Coordinates of C-alpha atoms and ligand atoms in Angstrom, one line a residue:
M1 CA 49.3 -12.2 86.5
V2 CA 50.5 -8.7 85.4
K3 CA 49.4 -8.1 81.8
I4 CA 51.4 -5.9 79.5
C5 CA 50.2 -4.7 76.1
C6 CA 52.4 -2.9 73.6
I7 CA 50.8 -0.9 70.8
G8 CA 53.1 -0.9 67.9
A9 CA 54.9 -4.1 66.7
G10 CA 57.9 -2.4 65.1
Y11 CA 61.6 -2.2 65.6
V12 CA 61.1 -1.1 69.2
G13 CA 57.9 -2.7 70.2
G14 CA 58.8 -6.2 69.0
P15 CA 62.3 -6.6 70.5
T16 CA 61.6 -4.7 73.7
M17 CA 58.5 -6.8 74.5
A18 CA 60.3 -10.0 73.5
M19 CA 63.0 -9.2 76.1
I20 CA 60.4 -8.4 78.8
A21 CA 58.7 -11.7 78.0
L22 CA 62.0 -13.6 78.2
K23 CA 63.0 -12.1 81.5
C24 CA 59.6 -12.0 83.2
P25 CA 58.0 -15.4 82.6
E26 CA 55.2 -14.5 85.0
I27 CA 54.1 -11.5 83.0
E28 CA 51.9 -11.9 79.9
V29 CA 53.0 -9.7 77.1
V30 CA 50.9 -9.0 74.0
V31 CA 52.2 -6.9 71.2
V32 CA 49.4 -5.4 69.0
D33 CA 49.4 -3.5 65.7
I34 CA 47.0 -2.1 63.2
S35 CA 49.1 -3.7 60.5
V36 CA 47.8 -7.2 60.1
S37 CA 50.6 -8.2 57.8
R38 CA 53.2 -7.2 60.4
I39 CA 51.4 -9.2 63.1
N40 CA 51.2 -12.2 60.7
A41 CA 54.9 -12.0 60.1
W42 CA 55.6 -11.9 63.9
N43 CA 53.6 -15.1 64.2
S44 CA 55.5 -16.7 61.3
D45 CA 58.9 -18.2 60.9
R46 CA 60.1 -15.1 59.1
L47 CA 59.9 -12.2 61.5
P48 CA 59.2 -8.7 60.0
I49 CA 62.5 -7.3 61.1
F50 CA 66.1 -8.7 61.0
E51 CA 67.9 -8.3 64.3
P52 CA 70.7 -10.6 65.5
G53 CA 69.4 -12.8 68.3
L54 CA 65.8 -11.8 68.0
D55 CA 64.6 -15.0 66.4
D56 CA 65.8 -17.2 69.3
V57 CA 64.1 -15.0 72.0
V58 CA 60.8 -14.8 70.1
K59 CA 60.8 -18.6 69.5
A60 CA 61.5 -19.2 73.2
C61 CA 58.6 -17.0 74.4
R62 CA 56.0 -17.0 71.7
A63 CA 52.8 -18.7 72.7
R64 CA 54.2 -19.0 76.2
N65 CA 53.9 -15.5 77.6
L66 CA 54.5 -13.5 74.4
F67 CA 51.7 -13.0 71.9
F68 CA 51.3 -10.9 68.7
S69 CA 47.7 -9.8 67.8
S70 CA 45.8 -7.4 65.6
D71 CA 43.0 -7.4 68.1
V72 CA 44.2 -4.1 69.4
E73 CA 41.2 -3.0 71.5
K74 CA 40.7 -6.3 73.4
H75 CA 44.3 -6.6 74.5
V76 CA 44.6 -2.9 75.5
A77 CA 41.4 -3.3 77.5
D78 CA 42.8 -6.3 79.4
A79 CA 46.2 -4.8 80.2
D80 CA 47.5 -3.3 83.4
I81 CA 50.4 -1.6 81.7
V82 CA 50.1 -0.3 78.1
F83 CA 53.3 0.6 76.2
V84 CA 52.8 2.9 73.2
S85 CA 55.5 2.4 70.6
V86 CA 54.0 3.8 67.5
N87 CA 55.5 5.9 64.7
T88 CA 56.2 9.6 65.6
P89 CA 57.3 10.8 62.1
T90 CA 58.3 14.3 61.0
K91 CA 55.3 16.3 59.9
T92 CA 55.2 16.7 56.1
R93 CA 52.6 19.5 56.0
G94 CA 51.0 22.2 58.0
L95 CA 52.5 23.9 61.1
G96 CA 56.0 22.8 61.7
A97 CA 56.3 20.8 58.5
G98 CA 59.7 19.3 58.0
K99 CA 60.6 19.6 61.6
A100 CA 57.9 19.0 64.2
A101 CA 56.9 15.5 65.3
D102 CA 53.6 14.2 63.8
L103 CA 51.7 12.8 66.8
T104 CA 48.7 11.5 64.7
Y105 CA 49.4 7.9 65.5
W106 CA 50.1 8.6 69.2
E107 CA 47.0 10.6 69.6
S108 CA 44.8 7.9 67.9
A109 CA 46.4 5.2 70.2
A110 CA 45.7 7.4 73.2
R111 CA 42.1 8.0 72.2
M112 CA 41.6 4.3 71.7
I113 CA 43.0 3.5 75.1
A114 CA 40.7 6.0 76.7
D115 CA 37.7 4.6 74.8
V116 CA 38.2 0.9 75.5
S117 CA 39.6 1.0 79.1
K118 CA 37.4 -0.4 81.9
S119 CA 40.1 -0.5 84.5
D120 CA 43.0 1.8 85.8
K121 CA 46.1 1.6 83.7
I122 CA 49.7 2.7 83.5
V123 CA 50.4 4.2 80.0
V124 CA 54.0 4.2 79.0
E125 CA 55.5 6.5 76.4
K126 CA 58.0 4.2 74.5
S127 CA 58.0 6.2 71.3
T128 CA 60.3 9.1 71.1
V129 CA 58.1 12.2 71.6
P130 CA 58.5 16.0 72.0
V131 CA 59.0 17.1 75.6
K132 CA 55.6 17.8 77.3
T133 CA 53.8 15.2 75.2
A134 CA 52.7 13.4 78.4
E135 CA 50.7 16.5 79.4
A136 CA 48.7 16.3 76.1
I137 CA 48.3 12.5 76.4
E138 CA 46.9 12.9 80.0
K139 CA 44.3 15.3 78.6
I140 CA 43.3 12.9 75.9
L141 CA 43.2 9.9 78.2
T142 CA 40.9 11.7 80.7
H143 CA 38.7 13.4 78.1
N144 CA 35.8 11.0 78.5
N145 CA 35.9 11.1 82.3
K146 CA 34.8 7.5 83.0
G147 CA 36.3 7.6 86.4
I148 CA 39.3 5.4 85.3
H149 CA 42.7 6.5 86.4
F150 CA 45.7 6.6 84.1
Q151 CA 49.3 7.2 85.1
I152 CA 51.5 8.4 82.2
L153 CA 55.2 7.4 82.4
S154 CA 58.0 8.3 80.0
N155 CA 60.3 5.3 79.4
P156 CA 62.3 6.2 76.2
E157 CA 64.1 3.4 74.4
F158 CA 67.9 3.7 73.7
L159 CA 68.4 0.5 71.7
A160 CA 70.4 0.7 68.5
E161 CA 69.4 -1.4 65.5
G162 CA 71.7 -4.3 64.7
T163 CA 72.6 -4.6 68.4
A164 CA 69.1 -4.3 69.8
M165 CA 69.0 -7.6 71.7
E166 CA 72.4 -6.9 73.4
D167 CA 71.3 -3.3 74.2
L168 CA 68.1 -4.6 75.7
M169 CA 69.8 -7.4 77.7
R170 CA 72.5 -5.0 79.1
P171 CA 71.2 -1.5 78.8
D172 CA 73.5 1.4 79.9
R173 CA 70.4 2.8 81.7
V174 CA 66.7 2.5 81.8
L175 CA 64.9 5.9 82.3
I176 CA 61.5 6.1 83.9
G177 CA 59.9 9.5 84.3
G178 CA 56.7 10.0 86.2
R179 CA 54.5 12.5 88.0
E180 CA 55.9 13.5 91.4
T181 CA 52.6 12.5 93.1
P182 CA 52.1 9.4 95.3
E183 CA 50.2 7.8 92.4
G184 CA 52.8 8.8 89.9
Q185 CA 55.6 7.4 92.0
K186 CA 53.7 4.1 92.6
A187 CA 53.4 3.7 88.8
V188 CA 57.2 4.4 88.4
S189 CA 57.9 1.7 91.0
A190 CA 55.6 -0.8 89.2
L191 CA 57.5 -0.3 85.9
A192 CA 60.9 -0.3 87.6
A193 CA 59.9 -3.7 89.1
V194 CA 59.5 -5.1 85.6
Y195 CA 63.0 -4.0 84.5
A196 CA 64.5 -5.1 87.9
H197 CA 64.0 -8.7 86.7
W198 CA 67.3 -8.3 84.8
V199 CA 68.6 -4.7 84.9
P200 CA 70.8 -3.8 87.9
Q201 CA 69.1 -1.2 90.3
D202 CA 71.8 1.4 89.7
R203 CA 71.0 1.4 86.0
I204 CA 67.3 2.1 86.5
I205 CA 67.1 5.8 86.8
T206 CA 63.9 7.6 87.8
M207 CA 63.2 11.3 87.2
N208 CA 60.5 13.7 86.4
L209 CA 58.5 13.2 83.2
W210 CA 59.9 16.2 81.3
S211 CA 63.5 15.2 82.1
A212 CA 62.9 11.7 80.8
E213 CA 61.2 12.9 77.6
L214 CA 63.9 15.5 76.9
S215 CA 66.8 13.1 77.8
K216 CA 65.9 10.9 74.8
L217 CA 66.1 13.8 72.3
A218 CA 69.2 15.1 74.0
A219 CA 71.0 11.7 73.9
N220 CA 70.3 11.3 70.2
A221 CA 71.4 14.9 69.5
F222 CA 74.7 14.4 71.3
L223 CA 75.3 11.1 69.4
A224 CA 74.5 12.6 66.0
Q225 CA 76.6 15.6 66.9
R226 CA 79.7 13.4 67.4
I227 CA 79.2 12.0 63.9
S228 CA 78.7 15.4 62.3
S229 CA 81.8 16.6 64.2
V230 CA 84.0 13.8 62.9
N231 CA 82.5 14.2 59.4
A232 CA 83.2 17.9 59.4
M233 CA 86.8 17.0 60.2
S234 CA 86.8 14.4 57.4
A235 CA 86.3 17.2 54.9
L236 CA 89.3 19.1 56.4
C237 CA 91.4 15.9 56.4
E238 CA 90.9 15.4 52.7
T239 CA 92.1 18.9 51.9
T240 CA 95.1 18.8 54.3
G241 CA 96.4 15.2 53.9
A242 CA 95.4 14.2 57.4
D243 CA 93.7 10.9 58.0
V244 CA 90.4 11.1 59.8
A245 CA 90.8 7.7 61.4
E246 CA 94.1 8.8 62.9
V247 CA 92.6 12.1 64.1
A248 CA 89.5 10.4 65.6
Y249 CA 91.8 7.9 67.3
A250 CA 93.9 10.6 68.8
V251 CA 90.8 12.7 69.9
G252 CA 89.0 9.6 71.3
K253 CA 92.0 8.7 73.5
D254 CA 91.1 11.7 75.7
S255 CA 89.1 9.9 78.3
R256 CA 86.8 13.0 78.6
I257 CA 85.8 12.4 74.9
G258 CA 86.0 8.6 74.6
S259 CA 86.6 6.6 71.5
R260 CA 83.1 5.3 70.5
F261 CA 80.9 6.9 67.8
L262 CA 83.7 8.7 66.1
N263 CA 83.7 6.8 62.8
S264 CA 83.6 9.1 59.8
S265 CA 81.1 8.1 57.2
V266 CA 79.0 9.2 54.2
G267 CA 76.5 10.4 56.8
F268 CA 74.3 9.1 59.6
G269 CA 71.0 7.5 58.6
G270 CA 68.3 5.6 60.5
S271 CA 64.9 6.4 61.6
C272 CA 65.9 8.5 64.6
F273 CA 68.8 10.9 64.5
Q274 CA 67.5 13.3 61.9
K275 CA 63.9 13.1 63.0
D276 CA 64.7 13.7 66.6
I277 CA 67.1 16.6 66.0
L278 CA 64.6 18.3 63.8
N279 CA 62.0 17.8 66.5
L280 CA 64.4 19.3 69.0
V281 CA 65.1 22.2 66.7
Y282 CA 61.3 22.9 66.4
I283 CA 60.8 22.7 70.2
C284 CA 63.6 25.3 70.6
E285 CA 62.1 27.5 68.0
C286 CA 58.7 27.3 69.6
N287 CA 60.3 28.4 72.9
G288 CA 62.0 31.4 71.3
L289 CA 65.5 29.8 71.5
T290 CA 66.6 30.7 68.0
E291 CA 70.4 30.3 68.6
V292 CA 69.9 26.9 70.3
A293 CA 67.8 25.8 67.4
H294 CA 70.4 27.0 64.9
Y295 CA 73.1 25.1 66.8
W296 CA 71.4 21.7 66.6
K297 CA 70.2 22.3 63.0
Q298 CA 73.9 22.4 61.9
V299 CA 74.2 18.8 62.9
V300 CA 71.7 17.8 60.2
H301 CA 73.1 20.4 57.8
I302 CA 76.6 18.9 58.0
N303 CA 75.1 15.4 57.5
D304 CA 73.4 16.6 54.3
Y305 CA 76.6 18.3 53.3
Q306 CA 78.5 15.0 53.8
K307 CA 76.1 13.1 51.5
S308 CA 76.3 15.7 48.7
R309 CA 80.0 16.0 49.1
F310 CA 80.2 12.2 48.5
V311 CA 78.1 12.4 45.3
N312 CA 80.2 15.3 44.2
R313 CA 83.4 13.2 44.6
V314 CA 81.9 10.4 42.5
V315 CA 80.8 12.6 39.7
S316 CA 83.9 14.9 39.5
S317 CA 86.3 11.9 39.7
M318 CA 84.6 10.2 36.8
F319 CA 85.3 13.0 34.3
N320 CA 82.4 15.1 35.6
T321 CA 79.8 12.7 34.2
V322 CA 78.2 9.5 35.2
A323 CA 75.5 9.6 32.6
G324 CA 74.9 6.1 31.3
K325 CA 77.8 4.6 33.4
K326 CA 77.1 1.6 35.6
I327 CA 77.8 2.3 39.2
A328 CA 77.6 -0.5 41.8
I329 CA 76.0 0.4 45.1
L330 CA 77.2 -2.0 47.8
G331 CA 74.9 -1.8 50.8
F332 CA 71.6 0.0 51.1
A333 CA 70.8 -0.4 54.8
F334 CA 71.6 2.5 57.0
K335 CA 74.1 0.4 58.9
K336 CA 75.3 -3.2 59.0
D337 CA 73.3 -6.0 60.6
T338 CA 69.9 -4.6 59.9
G339 CA 67.6 -4.6 56.9
D340 CA 66.3 -1.2 57.9
T341 CA 66.7 1.5 55.2
R342 CA 64.9 4.4 56.9
E343 CA 66.8 7.6 56.1
T344 CA 69.8 5.6 54.9
A345 CA 72.5 7.7 53.3
A346 CA 72.3 5.4 50.3
I347 CA 68.9 6.9 49.3
D348 CA 70.3 10.4 49.0
V349 CA 73.5 9.2 47.3
C350 CA 71.5 7.1 44.8
H351 CA 69.2 10.1 44.1
G352 CA 72.2 12.3 43.5
L353 CA 73.7 9.8 41.0
L354 CA 70.4 9.1 39.3
G355 CA 70.0 12.9 38.9
D356 CA 73.3 12.7 37.0
K357 CA 71.8 9.9 34.9
A358 CA 73.9 7.0 36.2
Q359 CA 72.9 3.4 35.9
L360 CA 72.8 1.9 39.4
S361 CA 73.3 -1.8 40.2
I362 CA 72.4 -2.2 43.9
Y363 CA 73.2 -5.0 46.2
D364 CA 72.5 -5.4 49.9
P365 CA 72.5 -8.7 51.8
Q366 CA 69.4 -7.9 53.8
V367 CA 67.3 -5.4 51.8
T368 CA 64.8 -6.6 49.2
E369 CA 64.4 -5.2 45.7
D370 CA 60.9 -4.1 46.5
Q371 CA 62.1 -2.1 49.5
I372 CA 64.9 -0.4 47.5
R373 CA 62.6 0.6 44.7
R374 CA 60.0 1.8 47.2
D375 CA 62.6 3.9 49.0
L376 CA 63.9 5.5 45.8
A377 CA 60.4 6.4 44.8
M378 CA 59.2 7.8 48.1
N379 CA 59.0 11.4 49.1
K380 CA 61.1 12.6 52.0
F381 CA 59.7 11.6 55.4
D382 CA 56.9 9.4 53.9
W383 CA 58.8 6.3 55.1
D384 CA 57.9 6.8 58.8
H385 CA 54.3 5.9 58.6
P386 CA 52.7 2.5 59.2
Q387 CA 53.6 0.2 56.3
H388 CA 50.1 -0.3 55.0
L389 CA 49.6 3.5 54.6
V390 CA 52.7 3.9 52.4
P391 CA 52.2 3.5 48.7
S392 CA 52.9 -0.2 47.9
S393 CA 53.6 0.0 44.2
P394 CA 57.2 1.0 43.7
T395 CA 57.9 2.8 40.5
A396 CA 60.1 0.8 38.2
S397 CA 63.1 2.8 37.1
K398 CA 65.2 1.6 34.1
Q399 CA 68.2 3.3 35.7
V400 CA 68.1 0.9 38.7
N401 CA 68.9 -2.7 38.8
V402 CA 68.8 -4.7 42.1
V403 CA 71.0 -7.8 42.3
W404 CA 71.7 -10.5 44.9
D405 CA 75.5 -10.7 44.6
A406 CA 78.3 -8.1 45.0
Y407 CA 80.2 -9.6 42.0
E408 CA 77.2 -9.3 39.8
A409 CA 76.6 -5.7 40.9
T410 CA 80.2 -4.8 40.1
R411 CA 80.5 -6.6 36.7
N412 CA 81.2 -4.1 33.9
A413 CA 80.8 -1.2 36.4
H414 CA 82.8 2.0 36.1
G415 CA 82.7 2.6 39.8
I416 CA 81.7 1.1 43.2
C417 CA 80.1 3.1 46.0
I418 CA 80.3 1.4 49.4
M419 CA 77.3 2.6 51.4
T420 CA 77.0 0.1 54.3
E421 CA 79.8 -1.4 56.3
W422 CA 78.6 -5.0 55.9
D423 CA 81.4 -7.4 57.0
E424 CA 81.2 -9.3 53.7
F425 CA 82.4 -6.2 51.8
K426 CA 85.7 -6.4 53.6
G427 CA 86.4 -9.9 52.4
L428 CA 85.4 -9.6 48.7
D429 CA 87.9 -10.7 46.1
Y430 CA 88.6 -7.2 44.8
G431 CA 91.2 -8.5 42.4
R432 CA 88.5 -10.5 40.6
I433 CA 86.1 -7.5 40.8
Y434 CA 88.8 -5.2 39.3
E435 CA 89.3 -7.6 36.4
N436 CA 85.6 -7.4 35.5
M437 CA 85.2 -3.6 35.7
V438 CA 85.6 -0.9 33.1
K439 CA 88.9 0.9 33.5
P440 CA 89.8 3.2 35.1
A441 CA 88.0 1.5 37.9
F442 CA 86.9 3.6 40.8
V443 CA 86.0 2.8 44.4
F444 CA 84.2 5.3 46.6
D445 CA 84.2 4.1 50.1
G446 CA 81.6 5.8 52.3
R447 CA 82.3 3.7 55.3
N448 CA 86.1 3.2 55.4
V449 CA 85.6 -0.5 54.8
V450 CA 88.4 -1.3 52.3
N451 CA 92.2 -1.1 52.8
V452 CA 93.0 1.9 50.6
E453 CA 96.7 0.9 49.9
E454 CA 95.8 -2.6 48.9
M455 CA 93.0 -1.4 46.6
R456 CA 95.4 1.1 44.9
K457 CA 97.9 -1.8 44.4
I458 CA 95.2 -3.7 42.6
G459 CA 94.7 -0.7 40.3
F460 CA 91.7 1.0 41.7
I461 CA 91.4 4.7 42.0
V462 CA 90.1 5.0 45.6
Y463 CA 88.3 7.7 47.5
S464 CA 87.7 6.8 51.1
V465 CA 85.9 9.4 53.3
G466 CA 88.4 11.5 55.2
K467 CA 91.5 9.7 54.0
P468 CA 94.5 11.2 52.1
L469 CA 93.3 11.7 48.6
D470 CA 94.3 9.6 45.6
P471 CA 96.5 11.7 43.2
W472 CA 93.8 11.3 40.6
I473 CA 91.2 13.0 42.8
K474 CA 93.5 15.6 44.5
D475 CA 93.1 18.4 42.2
L476 CA 89.4 18.0 41.5
P477 CA 86.8 20.2 43.3
A478 CA 86.2 19.0 46.8
A479 CA 83.3 21.1 48.0
A480 CA 79.7 20.4 47.2
P481 CA 77.5 23.3 46.3
S482 CA 75.9 24.6 49.5
I483 CA 72.6 23.0 50.3
Ligands
NAD1 N1 63.9 2.1 65.6 C1 64.6 2.4 66.6 O1 65.8 2.0 66.7 C2 64.1 3.2 67.8 C3 64.8 3.3 68.9 C4 64.4 4.1 70.0 C5 63.2 4.8 69.8 N2 62.5 4.7 68.7 C6 61.2 5.4 68.6 O2 60.1 4.4 68.8 C7 59.0 4.7 68.1 C8 58.6 3.5 67.2 O3 59.7 3.3 66.3 P1 59.8 1.9 65.4 O4 61.2 2.0 64.8 O5 59.5 0.8 66.2 O6 58.7 2.2 64.3 P2 58.0 1.1 63.4 O7 57.5 1.9 62.2 O8 58.9 0.0 63.2 O9 56.8 0.6 64.3 C9 55.7 1.3 64.6 C10 54.4 0.4 64.5 O10 53.3 1.1 65.1 C11 52.2 0.7 64.4 N3 51.1 1.7 64.7 C12 51.0 3.0 64.3 N4 49.9 3.5 64.8 C13 49.2 2.5 65.5 C14 48.0 2.5 66.2 N5 47.2 3.6 66.4 N6 47.6 1.3 66.7 C15 48.4 0.2 66.6 N7 49.5 0.2 65.9 C16 50.0 1.3 65.4 C17 52.6 0.7 62.9 O11 51.8 -0.1 62.1 C18 54.0 0.1 63.1 O12 54.1 -1.3 62.9 C19 59.3 6.0 67.3 O13 58.8 7.0 68.1 C20 60.8 6.0 67.3 O14 61.3 7.3 67.2 C21 62.9 3.9 67.6
UPG2 O1 80.7 6.5 64.6 C1 79.6 6.3 63.9 C2 78.4 5.7 64.5 C3 77.3 5.6 63.7 N1 77.3 6.2 62.4 C4 76.0 6.1 61.7 O2 75.0 6.7 62.4 C5 73.7 6.1 62.1 C6 73.0 5.6 63.4 O3 73.7 4.5 64.0 P1 73.3 3.9 65.4 O4 73.2 5.0 66.3 O5 74.3 2.9 65.7 O6 71.9 3.2 65.1 P2 70.4 3.6 65.4 O7 69.7 2.3 65.4 O8 69.9 4.7 64.6 O9 70.5 4.1 67.0 C7 70.4 5.4 67.4 O10 69.0 5.9 67.4 C8 68.2 5.1 68.2 C9 66.8 5.6 68.0 O11 66.4 6.7 68.8 C10 68.7 5.2 69.7 O12 67.8 4.4 70.5 C11 70.1 4.7 69.8 O13 70.6 4.9 71.1 C12 71.0 5.5 68.8 O14 72.3 5.0 68.8 C13 74.1 4.9 61.2 O15 73.8 5.3 59.8 C14 75.6 4.7 61.4 O16 76.2 4.1 60.3 C15 78.4 6.8 61.9 O17 78.4 7.3 60.8 N2 79.5 6.8 62.7

């Protein structure tokens, strides 16, 4: 029986291994993690991450050929194929701080693999890593020269949260990069054979290691660039009276461009886009490609601009002050159908409003109060470290109230900010909400969730990113101070 071990039981390690276990009943899959609480949660009825469809797959395979364990060394030693799916955060200090990938967790996993291995292994880079990481990992794996052979493969993951199980079930492509030696190609074939259980052959793409590593960063950069492009247009739409949804529709009808990923928003969030682009920027800078680095940096810059532009709209619309005013924050996750808050735009918007002394009442159907408070207290980039290393005592702020109901959040509020496109926010009784708010009642829609005309009929003053401006807002300053 082939044995697979995956180091890192997170948003990638958990779902990807669950899918492999489901599709390959003859393979034993063990997911290991240094976080005991995370492993306990994977072994419980309440999984540590919310992902539609994940519960059913885990329940079908757990204790059959899918196991979760904190006995990291034992299962790594036993495995034929070791996936490494640990955090690769942005460095917060030292060389490349604020841009470069911090490979501390990767390196410690690689050293451990080298130390405990007693048989040859295929080691698979599942984490998103800087191009050429495999070269460094090879050196670490072979440092103690025990005569064991390791083949390093790059097999980046393209799942998106909220649709992870569907993405894993029917991936657009699976990339496998390996050394162009007979041993390297044999390892590529062994991993391809795992995916071939359910992925059509023409979607399993093999290539050289560096192409596979770079393709992941490139794909995320291209995706994020589309969002920054449409968001840049949203600012122009607001000043000209154009509607960003109509512009995006027209642009997306060009089959060379395509319609997906052109939704204007308060800004992209999530654990990957910003981190991976900053990493790409750093790699370009290290290779002397200043103009290329500058080009990609603008994608993050526009994203930051979009978030501060939003805060600026809120404050300037509400008579230039939100001090002491209750503002409801509907949605805190970085997108719908996930409880993940990593780099969510809501954090920056809340910080902006708290800086202006607003009183926030936050509601998200999937994010806990503890998580929200922790996020608002955390330093930038600190979130992307194993949970047990992140400070666990969130600071209590009197300016923040977390509630479990949208109606409660909006009661007696002066304004509402929609930060996540949860379906339930479309179906709320906004007439009832309006009745219970302080007048004039404002809605700032960062996700184009509400029907602007209907909301205006109810009486709201509405700002919706990239839509023709409400007469109330039209003459107020649009641009945020430059960041
Ligand atoms: N989240 C996504 O949607 C996504 C998609 C594609 C790629 N990625 C990449 O995959 C990697 C993992 O992302 P994630 O979202 O699953 O992160 P995560 O924080 O959810 O999970 C990482 C896990 O690794 C564990 N870990 C860290 N060091 C370890 C070690 N030495 N030994 C054992 N366990 C260790 C942590 O405790 C944590 O549980 C990152 O490089 C990320 O960029 C993420
Ligand atoms: O048209 C769009 C599409 C997305 N977003 C926002 O962009 C962010 C990222 O969304 P999405 O890409 O759907 O989720 P992620 O889980 O971050 O997935 C991205 O990052 C993963 C980690 O690398 C990759 O594996 C995926 O392919 C890539 O889509 C979220 O805040 C979305 O709200 C928009 O504002 N407009």
